[in-house]
Tab-separated table of C-alpha atoms (C1' of nucleotides) in Angstrom:
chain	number	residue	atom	x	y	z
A	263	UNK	CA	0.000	0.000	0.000
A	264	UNK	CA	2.650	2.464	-1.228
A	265	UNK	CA	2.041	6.303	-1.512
A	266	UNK	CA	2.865	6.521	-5.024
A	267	UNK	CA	1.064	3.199	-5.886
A	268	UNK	CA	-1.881	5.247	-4.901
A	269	UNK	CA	-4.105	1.518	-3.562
A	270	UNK	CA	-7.198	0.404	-5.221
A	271	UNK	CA	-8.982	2.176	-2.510
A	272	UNK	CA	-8.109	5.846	-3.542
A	273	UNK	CA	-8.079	4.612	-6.840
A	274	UNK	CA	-11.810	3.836	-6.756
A	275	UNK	CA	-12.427	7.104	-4.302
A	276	UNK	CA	-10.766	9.559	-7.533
A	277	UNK	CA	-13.085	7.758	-9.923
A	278	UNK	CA	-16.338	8.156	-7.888
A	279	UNK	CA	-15.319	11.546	-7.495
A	280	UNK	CA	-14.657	12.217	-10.967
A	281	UNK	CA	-17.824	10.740	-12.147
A	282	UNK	CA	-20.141	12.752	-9.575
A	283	UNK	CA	-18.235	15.801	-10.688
A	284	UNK	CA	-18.305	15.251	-14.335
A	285	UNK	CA	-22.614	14.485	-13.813
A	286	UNK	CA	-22.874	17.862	-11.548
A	287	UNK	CA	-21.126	19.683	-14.513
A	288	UNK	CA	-23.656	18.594	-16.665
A	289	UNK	CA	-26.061	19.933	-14.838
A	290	UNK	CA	-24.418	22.837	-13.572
A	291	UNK	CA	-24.185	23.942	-16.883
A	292	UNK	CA	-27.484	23.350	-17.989
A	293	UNK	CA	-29.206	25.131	-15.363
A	294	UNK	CA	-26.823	27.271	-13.038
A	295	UNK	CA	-25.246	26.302	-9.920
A	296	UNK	CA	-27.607	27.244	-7.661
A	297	UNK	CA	-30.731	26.029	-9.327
A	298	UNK	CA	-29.144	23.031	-9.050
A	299	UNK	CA	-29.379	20.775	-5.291
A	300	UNK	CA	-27.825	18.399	-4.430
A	301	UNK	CA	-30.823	15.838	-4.002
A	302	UNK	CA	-30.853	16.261	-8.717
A	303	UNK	CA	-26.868	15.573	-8.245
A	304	UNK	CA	-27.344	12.094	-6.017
A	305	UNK	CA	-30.400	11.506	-8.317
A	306	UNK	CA	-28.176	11.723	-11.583
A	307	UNK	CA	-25.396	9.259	-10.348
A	308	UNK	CA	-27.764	7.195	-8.359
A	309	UNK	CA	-26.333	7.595	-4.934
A	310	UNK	CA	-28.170	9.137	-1.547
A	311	UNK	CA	-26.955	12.945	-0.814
A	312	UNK	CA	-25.149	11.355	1.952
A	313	UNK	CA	-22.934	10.145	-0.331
A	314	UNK	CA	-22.175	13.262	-2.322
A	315	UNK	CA	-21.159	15.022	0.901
A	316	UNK	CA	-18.682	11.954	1.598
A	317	UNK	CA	-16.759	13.135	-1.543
A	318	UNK	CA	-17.235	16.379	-1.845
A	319	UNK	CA	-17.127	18.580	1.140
A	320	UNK	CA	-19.769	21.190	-0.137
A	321	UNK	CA	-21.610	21.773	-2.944
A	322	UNK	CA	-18.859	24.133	-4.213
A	323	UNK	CA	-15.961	22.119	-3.740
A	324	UNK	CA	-17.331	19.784	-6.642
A	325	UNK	CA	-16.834	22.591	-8.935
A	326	UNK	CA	-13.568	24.358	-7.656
A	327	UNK	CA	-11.744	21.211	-5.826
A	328	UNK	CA	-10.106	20.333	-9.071
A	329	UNK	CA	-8.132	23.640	-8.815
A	330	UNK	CA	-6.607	22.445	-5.526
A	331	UNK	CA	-4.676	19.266	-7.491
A	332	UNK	CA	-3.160	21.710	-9.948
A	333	UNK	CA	-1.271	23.631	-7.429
A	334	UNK	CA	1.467	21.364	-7.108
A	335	UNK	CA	1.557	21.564	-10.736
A	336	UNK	CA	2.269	24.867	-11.040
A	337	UNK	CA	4.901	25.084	-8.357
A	338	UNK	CA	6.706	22.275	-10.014
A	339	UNK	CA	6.400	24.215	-13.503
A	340	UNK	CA	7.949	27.542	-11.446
A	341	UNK	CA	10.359	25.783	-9.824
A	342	UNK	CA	11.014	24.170	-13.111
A	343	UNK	CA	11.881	28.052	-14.678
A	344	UNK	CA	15.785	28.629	-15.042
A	345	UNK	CA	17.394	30.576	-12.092
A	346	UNK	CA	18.335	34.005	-13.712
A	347	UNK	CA	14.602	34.126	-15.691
A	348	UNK	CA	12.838	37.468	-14.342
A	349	UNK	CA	10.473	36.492	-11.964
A	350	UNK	CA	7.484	38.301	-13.505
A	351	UNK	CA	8.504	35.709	-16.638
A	352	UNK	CA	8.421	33.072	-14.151
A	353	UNK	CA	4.899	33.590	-13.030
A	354	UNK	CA	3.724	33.937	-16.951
A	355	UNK	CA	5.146	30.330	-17.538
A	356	UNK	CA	3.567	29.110	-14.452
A	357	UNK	CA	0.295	29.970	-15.900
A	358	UNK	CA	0.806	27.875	-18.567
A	359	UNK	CA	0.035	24.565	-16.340
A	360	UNK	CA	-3.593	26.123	-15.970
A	361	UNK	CA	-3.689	26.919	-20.267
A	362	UNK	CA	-2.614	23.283	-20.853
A	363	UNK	CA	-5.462	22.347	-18.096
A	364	UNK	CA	-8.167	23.713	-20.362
A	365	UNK	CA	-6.705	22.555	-23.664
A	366	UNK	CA	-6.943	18.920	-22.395
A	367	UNK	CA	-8.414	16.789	-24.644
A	368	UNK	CA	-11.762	15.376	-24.083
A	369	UNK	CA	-13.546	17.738	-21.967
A	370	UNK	CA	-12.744	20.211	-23.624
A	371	UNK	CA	-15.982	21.652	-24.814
A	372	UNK	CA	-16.689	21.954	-21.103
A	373	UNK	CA	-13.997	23.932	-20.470
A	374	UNK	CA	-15.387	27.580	-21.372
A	375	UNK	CA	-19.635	26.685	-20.036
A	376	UNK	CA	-18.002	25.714	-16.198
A	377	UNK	CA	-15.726	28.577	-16.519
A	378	UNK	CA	-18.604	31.032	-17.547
A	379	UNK	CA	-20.651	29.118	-14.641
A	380	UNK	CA	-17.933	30.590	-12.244
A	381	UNK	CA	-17.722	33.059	-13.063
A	382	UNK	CA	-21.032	33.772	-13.136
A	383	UNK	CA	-22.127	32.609	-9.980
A	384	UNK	CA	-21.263	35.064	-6.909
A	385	UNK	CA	-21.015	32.292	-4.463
A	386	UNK	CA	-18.354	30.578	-7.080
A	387	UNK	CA	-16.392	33.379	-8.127
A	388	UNK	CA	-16.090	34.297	-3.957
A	389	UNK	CA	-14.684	30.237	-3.832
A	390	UNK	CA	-12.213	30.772	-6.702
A	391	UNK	CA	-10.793	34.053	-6.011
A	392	UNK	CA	-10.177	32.615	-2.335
A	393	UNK	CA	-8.595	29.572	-4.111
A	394	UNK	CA	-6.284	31.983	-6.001
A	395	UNK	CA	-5.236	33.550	-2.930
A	396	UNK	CA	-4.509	30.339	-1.187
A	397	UNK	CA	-2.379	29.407	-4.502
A	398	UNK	CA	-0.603	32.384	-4.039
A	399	UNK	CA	0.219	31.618	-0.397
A	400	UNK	CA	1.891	28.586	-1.442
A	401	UNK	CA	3.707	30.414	-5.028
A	402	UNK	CA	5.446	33.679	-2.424
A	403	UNK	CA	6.809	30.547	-0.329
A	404	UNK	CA	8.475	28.843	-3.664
A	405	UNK	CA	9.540	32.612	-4.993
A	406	UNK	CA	11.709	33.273	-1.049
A	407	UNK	CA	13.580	29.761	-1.825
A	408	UNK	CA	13.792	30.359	-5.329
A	409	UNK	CA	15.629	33.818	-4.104
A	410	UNK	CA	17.140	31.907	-1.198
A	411	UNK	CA	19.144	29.237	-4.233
A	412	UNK	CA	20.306	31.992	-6.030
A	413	UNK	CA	22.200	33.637	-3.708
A	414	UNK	CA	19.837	36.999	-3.528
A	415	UNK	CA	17.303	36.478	-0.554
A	416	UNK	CA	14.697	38.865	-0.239
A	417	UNK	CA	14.632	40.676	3.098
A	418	UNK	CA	11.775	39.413	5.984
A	419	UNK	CA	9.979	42.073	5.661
A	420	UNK	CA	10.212	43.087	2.136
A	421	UNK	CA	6.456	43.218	0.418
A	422	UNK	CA	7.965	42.379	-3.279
A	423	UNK	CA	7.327	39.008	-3.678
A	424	UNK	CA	3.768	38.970	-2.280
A	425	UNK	CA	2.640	42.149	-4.321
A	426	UNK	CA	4.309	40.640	-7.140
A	427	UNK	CA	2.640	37.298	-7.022
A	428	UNK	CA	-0.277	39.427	-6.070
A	429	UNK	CA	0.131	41.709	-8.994
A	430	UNK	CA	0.401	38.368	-11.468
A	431	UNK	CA	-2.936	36.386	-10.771
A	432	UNK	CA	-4.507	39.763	-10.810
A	433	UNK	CA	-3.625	39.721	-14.028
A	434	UNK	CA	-3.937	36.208	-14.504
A	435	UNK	CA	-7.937	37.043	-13.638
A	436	UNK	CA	-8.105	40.292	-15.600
A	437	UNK	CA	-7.342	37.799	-18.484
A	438	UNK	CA	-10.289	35.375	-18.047
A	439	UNK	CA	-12.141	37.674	-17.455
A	440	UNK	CA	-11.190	39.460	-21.043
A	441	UNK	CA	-11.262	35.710	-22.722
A	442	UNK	CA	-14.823	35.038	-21.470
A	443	UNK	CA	-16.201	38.223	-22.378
A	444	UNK	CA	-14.892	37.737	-26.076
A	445	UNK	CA	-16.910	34.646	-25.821
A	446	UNK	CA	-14.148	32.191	-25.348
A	447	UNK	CA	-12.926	33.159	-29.005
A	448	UNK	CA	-9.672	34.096	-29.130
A	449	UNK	CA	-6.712	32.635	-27.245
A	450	UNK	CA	-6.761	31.808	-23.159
A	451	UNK	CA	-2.692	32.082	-23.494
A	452	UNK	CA	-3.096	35.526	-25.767
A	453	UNK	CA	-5.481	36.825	-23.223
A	454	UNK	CA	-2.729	36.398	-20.098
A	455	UNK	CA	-0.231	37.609	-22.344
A	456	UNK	CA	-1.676	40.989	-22.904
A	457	UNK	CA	-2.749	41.379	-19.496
A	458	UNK	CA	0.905	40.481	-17.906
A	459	UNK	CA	2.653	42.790	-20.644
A	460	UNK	CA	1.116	45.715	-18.993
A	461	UNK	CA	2.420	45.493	-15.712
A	462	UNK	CA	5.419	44.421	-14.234
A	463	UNK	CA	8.196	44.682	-11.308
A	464	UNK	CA	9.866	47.914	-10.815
A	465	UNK	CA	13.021	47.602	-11.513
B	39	UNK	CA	-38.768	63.367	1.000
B	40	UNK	CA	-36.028	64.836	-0.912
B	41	UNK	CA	-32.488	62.101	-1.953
B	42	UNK	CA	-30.407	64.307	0.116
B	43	UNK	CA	-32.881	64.466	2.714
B	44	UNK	CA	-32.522	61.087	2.892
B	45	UNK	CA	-35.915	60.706	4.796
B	46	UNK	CA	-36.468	60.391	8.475
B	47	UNK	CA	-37.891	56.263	6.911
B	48	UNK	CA	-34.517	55.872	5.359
B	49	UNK	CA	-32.628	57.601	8.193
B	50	UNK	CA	-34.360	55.132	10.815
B	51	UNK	CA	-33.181	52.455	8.930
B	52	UNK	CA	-29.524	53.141	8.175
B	53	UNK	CA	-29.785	53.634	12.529
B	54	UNK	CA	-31.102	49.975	13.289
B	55	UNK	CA	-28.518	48.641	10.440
B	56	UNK	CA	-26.091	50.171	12.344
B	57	UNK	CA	-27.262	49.291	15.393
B	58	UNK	CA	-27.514	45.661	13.994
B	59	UNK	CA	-23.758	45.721	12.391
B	60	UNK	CA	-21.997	46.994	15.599
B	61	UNK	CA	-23.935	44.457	18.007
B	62	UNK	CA	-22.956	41.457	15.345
B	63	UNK	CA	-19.694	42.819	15.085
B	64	UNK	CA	-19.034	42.711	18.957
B	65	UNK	CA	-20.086	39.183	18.540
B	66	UNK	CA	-17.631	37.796	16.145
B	67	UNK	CA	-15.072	39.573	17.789
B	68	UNK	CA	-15.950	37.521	20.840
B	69	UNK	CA	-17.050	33.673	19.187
B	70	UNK	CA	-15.892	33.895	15.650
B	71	UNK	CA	-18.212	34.447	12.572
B	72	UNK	CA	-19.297	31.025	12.489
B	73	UNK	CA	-20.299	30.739	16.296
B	74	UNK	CA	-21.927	33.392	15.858
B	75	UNK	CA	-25.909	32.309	14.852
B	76	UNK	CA	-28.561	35.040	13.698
B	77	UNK	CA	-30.579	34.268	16.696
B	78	UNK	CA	-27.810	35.950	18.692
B	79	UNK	CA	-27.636	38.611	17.040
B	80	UNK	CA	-31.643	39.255	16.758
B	81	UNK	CA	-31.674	38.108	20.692
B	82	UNK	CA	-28.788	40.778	21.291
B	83	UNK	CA	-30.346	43.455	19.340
B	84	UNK	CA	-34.212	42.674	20.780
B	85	UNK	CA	-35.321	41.644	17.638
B	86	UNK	CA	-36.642	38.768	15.498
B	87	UNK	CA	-34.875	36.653	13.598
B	88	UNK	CA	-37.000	37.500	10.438
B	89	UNK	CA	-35.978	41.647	11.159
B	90	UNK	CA	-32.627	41.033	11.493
B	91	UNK	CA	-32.679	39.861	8.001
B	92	UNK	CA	-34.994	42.638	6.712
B	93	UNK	CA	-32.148	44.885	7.225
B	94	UNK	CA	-29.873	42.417	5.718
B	95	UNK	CA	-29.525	40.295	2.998
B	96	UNK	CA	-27.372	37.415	4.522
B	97	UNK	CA	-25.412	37.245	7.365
B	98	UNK	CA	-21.583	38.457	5.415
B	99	UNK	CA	-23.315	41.641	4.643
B	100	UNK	CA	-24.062	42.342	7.957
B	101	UNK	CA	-19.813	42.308	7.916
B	102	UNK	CA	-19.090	43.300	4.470
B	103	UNK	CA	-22.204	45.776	3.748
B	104	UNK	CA	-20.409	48.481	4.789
B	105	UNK	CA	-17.855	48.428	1.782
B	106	UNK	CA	-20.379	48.774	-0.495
B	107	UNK	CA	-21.070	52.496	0.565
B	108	UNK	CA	-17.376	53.337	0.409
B	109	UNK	CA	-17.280	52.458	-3.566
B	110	UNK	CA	-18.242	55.910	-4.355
B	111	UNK	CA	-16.088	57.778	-2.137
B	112	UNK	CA	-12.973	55.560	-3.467
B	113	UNK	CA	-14.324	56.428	-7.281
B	114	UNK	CA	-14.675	60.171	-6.139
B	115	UNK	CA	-11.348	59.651	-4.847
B	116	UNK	CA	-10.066	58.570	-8.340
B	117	UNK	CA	-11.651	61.359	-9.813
B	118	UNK	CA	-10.452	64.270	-8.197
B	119	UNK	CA	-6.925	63.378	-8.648
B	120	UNK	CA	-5.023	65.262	-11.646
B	121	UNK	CA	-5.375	64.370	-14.837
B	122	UNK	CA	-1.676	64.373	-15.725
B	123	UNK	CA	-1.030	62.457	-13.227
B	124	UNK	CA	0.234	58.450	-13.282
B	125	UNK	CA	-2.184	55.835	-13.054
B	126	UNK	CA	-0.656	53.951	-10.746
B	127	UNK	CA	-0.057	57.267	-8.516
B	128	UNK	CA	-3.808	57.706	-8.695
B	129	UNK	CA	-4.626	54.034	-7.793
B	130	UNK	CA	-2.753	54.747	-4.348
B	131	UNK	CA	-4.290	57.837	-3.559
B	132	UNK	CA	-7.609	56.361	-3.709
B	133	UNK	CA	-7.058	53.830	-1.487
B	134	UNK	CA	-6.233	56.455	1.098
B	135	UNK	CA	-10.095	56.587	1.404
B	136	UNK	CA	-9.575	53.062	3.196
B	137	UNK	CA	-6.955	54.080	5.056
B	138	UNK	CA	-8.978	56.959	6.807
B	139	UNK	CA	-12.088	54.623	7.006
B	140	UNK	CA	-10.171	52.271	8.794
B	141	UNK	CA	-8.805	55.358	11.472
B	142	UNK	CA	-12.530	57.022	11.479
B	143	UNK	CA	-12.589	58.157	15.164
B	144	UNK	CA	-15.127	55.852	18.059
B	145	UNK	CA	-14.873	52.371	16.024
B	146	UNK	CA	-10.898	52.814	15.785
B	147	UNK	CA	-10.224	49.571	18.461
B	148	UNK	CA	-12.787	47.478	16.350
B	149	UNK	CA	-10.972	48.317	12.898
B	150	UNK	CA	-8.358	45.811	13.525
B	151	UNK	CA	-10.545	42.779	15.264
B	152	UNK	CA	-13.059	42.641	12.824
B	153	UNK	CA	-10.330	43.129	9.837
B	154	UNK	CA	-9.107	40.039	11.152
B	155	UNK	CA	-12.300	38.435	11.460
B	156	UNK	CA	-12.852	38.928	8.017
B	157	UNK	CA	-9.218	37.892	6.903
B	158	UNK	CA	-9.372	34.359	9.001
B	159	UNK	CA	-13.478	33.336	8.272
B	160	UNK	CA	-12.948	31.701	4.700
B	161	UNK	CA	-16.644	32.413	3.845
B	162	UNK	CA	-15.981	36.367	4.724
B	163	UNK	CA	-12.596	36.187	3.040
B	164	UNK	CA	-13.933	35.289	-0.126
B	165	UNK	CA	-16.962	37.515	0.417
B	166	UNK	CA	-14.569	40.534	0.753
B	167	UNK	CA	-12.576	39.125	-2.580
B	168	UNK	CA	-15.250	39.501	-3.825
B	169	UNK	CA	-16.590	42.976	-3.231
B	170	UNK	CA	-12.945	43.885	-4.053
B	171	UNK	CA	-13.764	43.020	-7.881
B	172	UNK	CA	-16.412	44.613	-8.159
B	173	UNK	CA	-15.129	47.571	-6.965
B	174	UNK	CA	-12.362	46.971	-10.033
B	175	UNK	CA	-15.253	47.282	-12.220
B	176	UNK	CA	-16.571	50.032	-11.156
B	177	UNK	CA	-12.534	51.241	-11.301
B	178	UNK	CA	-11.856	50.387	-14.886
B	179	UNK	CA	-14.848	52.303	-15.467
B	180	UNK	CA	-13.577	55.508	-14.170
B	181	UNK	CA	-10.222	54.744	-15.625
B	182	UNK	CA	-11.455	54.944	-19.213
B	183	UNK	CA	-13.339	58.150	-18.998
B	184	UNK	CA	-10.708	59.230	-17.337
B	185	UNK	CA	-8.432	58.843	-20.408
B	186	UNK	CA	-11.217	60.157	-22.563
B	187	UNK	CA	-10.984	63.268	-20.983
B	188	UNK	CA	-7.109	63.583	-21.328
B	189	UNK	CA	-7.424	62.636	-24.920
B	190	UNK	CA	-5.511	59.657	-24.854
B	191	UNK	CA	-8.127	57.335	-25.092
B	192	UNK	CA	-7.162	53.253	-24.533
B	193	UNK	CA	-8.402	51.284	-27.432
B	194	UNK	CA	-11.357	49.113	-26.647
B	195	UNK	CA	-9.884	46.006	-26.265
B	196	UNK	CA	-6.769	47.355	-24.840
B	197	UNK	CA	-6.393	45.017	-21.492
B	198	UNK	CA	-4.179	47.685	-19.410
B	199	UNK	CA	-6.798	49.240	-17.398
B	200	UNK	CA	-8.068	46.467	-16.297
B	201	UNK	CA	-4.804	44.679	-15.376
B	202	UNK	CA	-3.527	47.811	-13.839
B	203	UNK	CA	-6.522	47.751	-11.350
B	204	UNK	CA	-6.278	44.070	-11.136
B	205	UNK	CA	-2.556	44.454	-9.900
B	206	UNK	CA	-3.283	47.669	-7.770
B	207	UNK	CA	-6.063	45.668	-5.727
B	208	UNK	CA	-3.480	42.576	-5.675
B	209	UNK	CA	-1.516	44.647	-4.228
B	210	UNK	CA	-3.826	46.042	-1.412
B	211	UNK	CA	-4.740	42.838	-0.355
B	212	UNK	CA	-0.948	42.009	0.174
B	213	UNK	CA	-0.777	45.112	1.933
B	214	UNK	CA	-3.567	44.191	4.103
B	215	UNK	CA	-2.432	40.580	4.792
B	216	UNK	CA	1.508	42.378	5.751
B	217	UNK	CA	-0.434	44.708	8.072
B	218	UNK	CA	-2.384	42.399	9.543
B	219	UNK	CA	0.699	39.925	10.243
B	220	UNK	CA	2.585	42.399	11.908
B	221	UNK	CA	-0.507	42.290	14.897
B	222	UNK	CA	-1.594	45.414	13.724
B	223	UNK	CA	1.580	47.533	14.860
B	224	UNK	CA	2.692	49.556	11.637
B	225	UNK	CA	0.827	51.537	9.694
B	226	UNK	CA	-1.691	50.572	7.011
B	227	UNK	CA	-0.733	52.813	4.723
B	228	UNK	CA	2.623	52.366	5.080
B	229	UNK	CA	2.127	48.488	4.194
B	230	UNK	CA	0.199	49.963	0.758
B	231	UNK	CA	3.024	51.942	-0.161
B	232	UNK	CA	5.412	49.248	0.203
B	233	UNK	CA	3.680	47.064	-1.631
B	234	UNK	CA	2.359	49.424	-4.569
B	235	UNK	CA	6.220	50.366	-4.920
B	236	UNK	CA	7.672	47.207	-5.727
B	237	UNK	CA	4.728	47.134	-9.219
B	238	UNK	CA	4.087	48.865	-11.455
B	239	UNK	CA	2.560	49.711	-15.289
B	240	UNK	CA	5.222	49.190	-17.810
B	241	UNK	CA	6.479	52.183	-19.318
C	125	DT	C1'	-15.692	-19.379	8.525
C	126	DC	C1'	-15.335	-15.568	11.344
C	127	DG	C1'	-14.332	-10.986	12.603
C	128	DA	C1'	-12.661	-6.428	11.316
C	129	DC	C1'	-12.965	-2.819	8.046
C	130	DT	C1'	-15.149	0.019	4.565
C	131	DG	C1'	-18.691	2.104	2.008
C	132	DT	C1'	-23.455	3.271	1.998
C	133	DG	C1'	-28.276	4.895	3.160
C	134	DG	C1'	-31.377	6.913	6.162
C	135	DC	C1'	-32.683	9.833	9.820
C	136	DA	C1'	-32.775	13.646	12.770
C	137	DG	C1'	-31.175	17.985	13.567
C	138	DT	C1'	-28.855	22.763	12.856
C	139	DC	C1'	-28.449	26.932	10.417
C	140	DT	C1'	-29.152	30.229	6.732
C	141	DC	C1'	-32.506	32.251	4.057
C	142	DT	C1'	-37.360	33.011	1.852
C	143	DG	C1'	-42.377	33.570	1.235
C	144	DC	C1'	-46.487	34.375	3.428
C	145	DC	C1'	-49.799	36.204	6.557
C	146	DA	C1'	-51.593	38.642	10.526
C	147	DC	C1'	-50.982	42.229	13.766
C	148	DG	C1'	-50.061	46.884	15.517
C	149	DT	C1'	-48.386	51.540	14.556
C	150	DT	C1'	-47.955	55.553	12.015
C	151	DC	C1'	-49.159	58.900	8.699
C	152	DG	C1'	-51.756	61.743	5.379
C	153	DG	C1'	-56.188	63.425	3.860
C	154	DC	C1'	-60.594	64.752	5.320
D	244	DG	C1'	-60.175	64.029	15.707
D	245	DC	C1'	-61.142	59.934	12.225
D	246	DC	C1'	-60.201	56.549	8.934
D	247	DG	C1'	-57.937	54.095	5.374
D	248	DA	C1'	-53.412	53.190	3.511
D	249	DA	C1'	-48.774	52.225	4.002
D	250	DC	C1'	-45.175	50.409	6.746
D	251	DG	C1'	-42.537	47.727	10.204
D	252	DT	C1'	-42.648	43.628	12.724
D	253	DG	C1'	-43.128	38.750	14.419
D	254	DG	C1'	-44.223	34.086	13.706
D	255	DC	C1'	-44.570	30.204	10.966
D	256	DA	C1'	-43.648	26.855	7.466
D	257	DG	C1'	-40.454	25.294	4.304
D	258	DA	C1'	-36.350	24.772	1.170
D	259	DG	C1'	-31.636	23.708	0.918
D	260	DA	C1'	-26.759	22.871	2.557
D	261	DC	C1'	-24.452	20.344	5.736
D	262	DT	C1'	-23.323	17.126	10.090
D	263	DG	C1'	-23.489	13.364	13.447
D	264	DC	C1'	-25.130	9.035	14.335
D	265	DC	C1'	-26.447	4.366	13.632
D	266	DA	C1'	-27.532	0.225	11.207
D	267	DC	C1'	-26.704	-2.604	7.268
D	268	DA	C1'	-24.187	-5.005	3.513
D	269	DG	C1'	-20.109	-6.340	1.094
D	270	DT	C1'	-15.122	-7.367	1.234
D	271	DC	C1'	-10.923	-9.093	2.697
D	272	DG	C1'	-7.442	-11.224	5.481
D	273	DA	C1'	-6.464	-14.466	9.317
DNA sequence: TCGACTGTGGCAGTCTCTGCCACGTTCGGC
DNA sequence: GCCGAACGTGGCAGAGACTGCCACAGTCGA
């Protein structure tokens, strides 16, 4: 029962979860979050409520819990960045993990309707700008050790690395937020692009 | 019954909200947000349940309401600032209208306790992300009329605005989050100044 | 085969929030 | 001063999210 073997038993917990997530989507989309309980969710994959709440810890969480797996991700891909890259170039590439994310083959025409969705919804957006901030808890730790490795720490006390990680998913939102209201046309990586080219570190 | 009157109806309303908010307030101070049920509140304040919520719409607003009346001082803020001046100058400036909210005279030992409240409930946290975007809205807004009137215009799809706000307000919250980590001892608008320093808008 | 473990459903209960109705008070016109 | 209208209020029933508890069934190793 090794950790990286991951045992039948979380095995089969990830696929339960993936299926009641994949149904709620469905439905999500179809008509809204919140017009949506979680008695139609049990109903659609045949379980009691009970069970939902056994995988899911709110109603929310079945929407924005798959942002909480790609964390890791994305510190990997920063700490993955070469040592002398600028760090506001850093943070760009980092956003790349969550552009590959929604080119993933196969659901991808759900991509854009459960982003819209959470946008959308008050109660969702609230979850995933929390989410965000939580992310960026965890990216301001990586940035001091990346610092740390190449021989320039930042001071305790200096502000620059939180206001710059800060600064980027601000941007990182501005950008949805410009690629959903072009109707999911043009490009999610474009969209970040433009947003991040405005701003930037003083030097 | 004049709008700047306000009414003696309206005027006897903003009083019990008030009176509400500050009796709440003590509360989660004391218990925490969460053990904190509307029943208390109504039993604390000598009213129903049912009242409590007549005067507001869920129990974060009772918390958060207030920031919604400070939107137009913070835009009236933006505006009166010089037109030559830099954006990201401007941005600063009108956050000062937080800055002498949060020192407004009689509620100045409650500033700090309920800040923290807010900053440590997750479901007030993202409640006050929340407010904080669409208060960038409202932002961008001014922002473009703003260049209008200088006669540099931004072209429409021209992302800056909106990323420059996005990064300003990244950068408050950092602020915040320093300010609050350091128990309250330095000053808040010291901690925005840091923070606003180390970002910028690219030349 | 037996006993421990795990997943599941159901039930009761809490808490937020809403719609509805009935009551008392207040206010404006007469 | 009188009466109808408008308003504020409380109580009640109910929806919906979520939790703790218990009983039941299947599974797996000893």
């Amino acid at each position: 029962m090794s950790e990286m073997q991951l045992g039948l038993r979380e095995r089969t917990r990830r696929a339960v979860q993936r299926e009641i997530a994949e149904a709620a989507n469905v439905l999500f989309v179809e008509r809204g979050f919140e017009r949506t309980t979680i008695d139609d969710i049990a109903a659609a994959t045949g379980m009691s409520q009970r069970s939902v709440f056994r995988y899911f810890a709110s109603k929310e969480e079945i929407v924005l819990g798959k942002f909480d797996l790609v964390v890791d991700d994305m510190l990997a891909a920063l700490r993955a960045r070469p040592a002398d890259e600028g760090v506001w170039t850093s943070l760009r590439h980092m956003f790349d993990v969550l552009v590959s994310l929604a080119q993933t083959p196969g659901h991808e025409q759900m991509v854009e309707p459960i982003h819209r969705v959470v946008f959308e919804t008050p109660a969702l957006f609230a979850g995933y700008l929390q989410k965000l901030q939580r992310m960026q808890d965890a990216v301001v730790v990586e940035l001091l050790e990346r610092a740390e490795r190449a021989g320039e720490p930042y001071d305790a006390d200096d502000p620059a690395p939180h206001a710059l990680t800060a600064a980027a998913f601000g941007c990182l939102v501005a950008g949805q937020r410009a690629w959903l209201a072009s109707g999911g046309q043009g490009s999610f990586a474009d969209a970040i692009d433009r947003a991040m080219a405005t701003v930037g570190p003083r030097t």
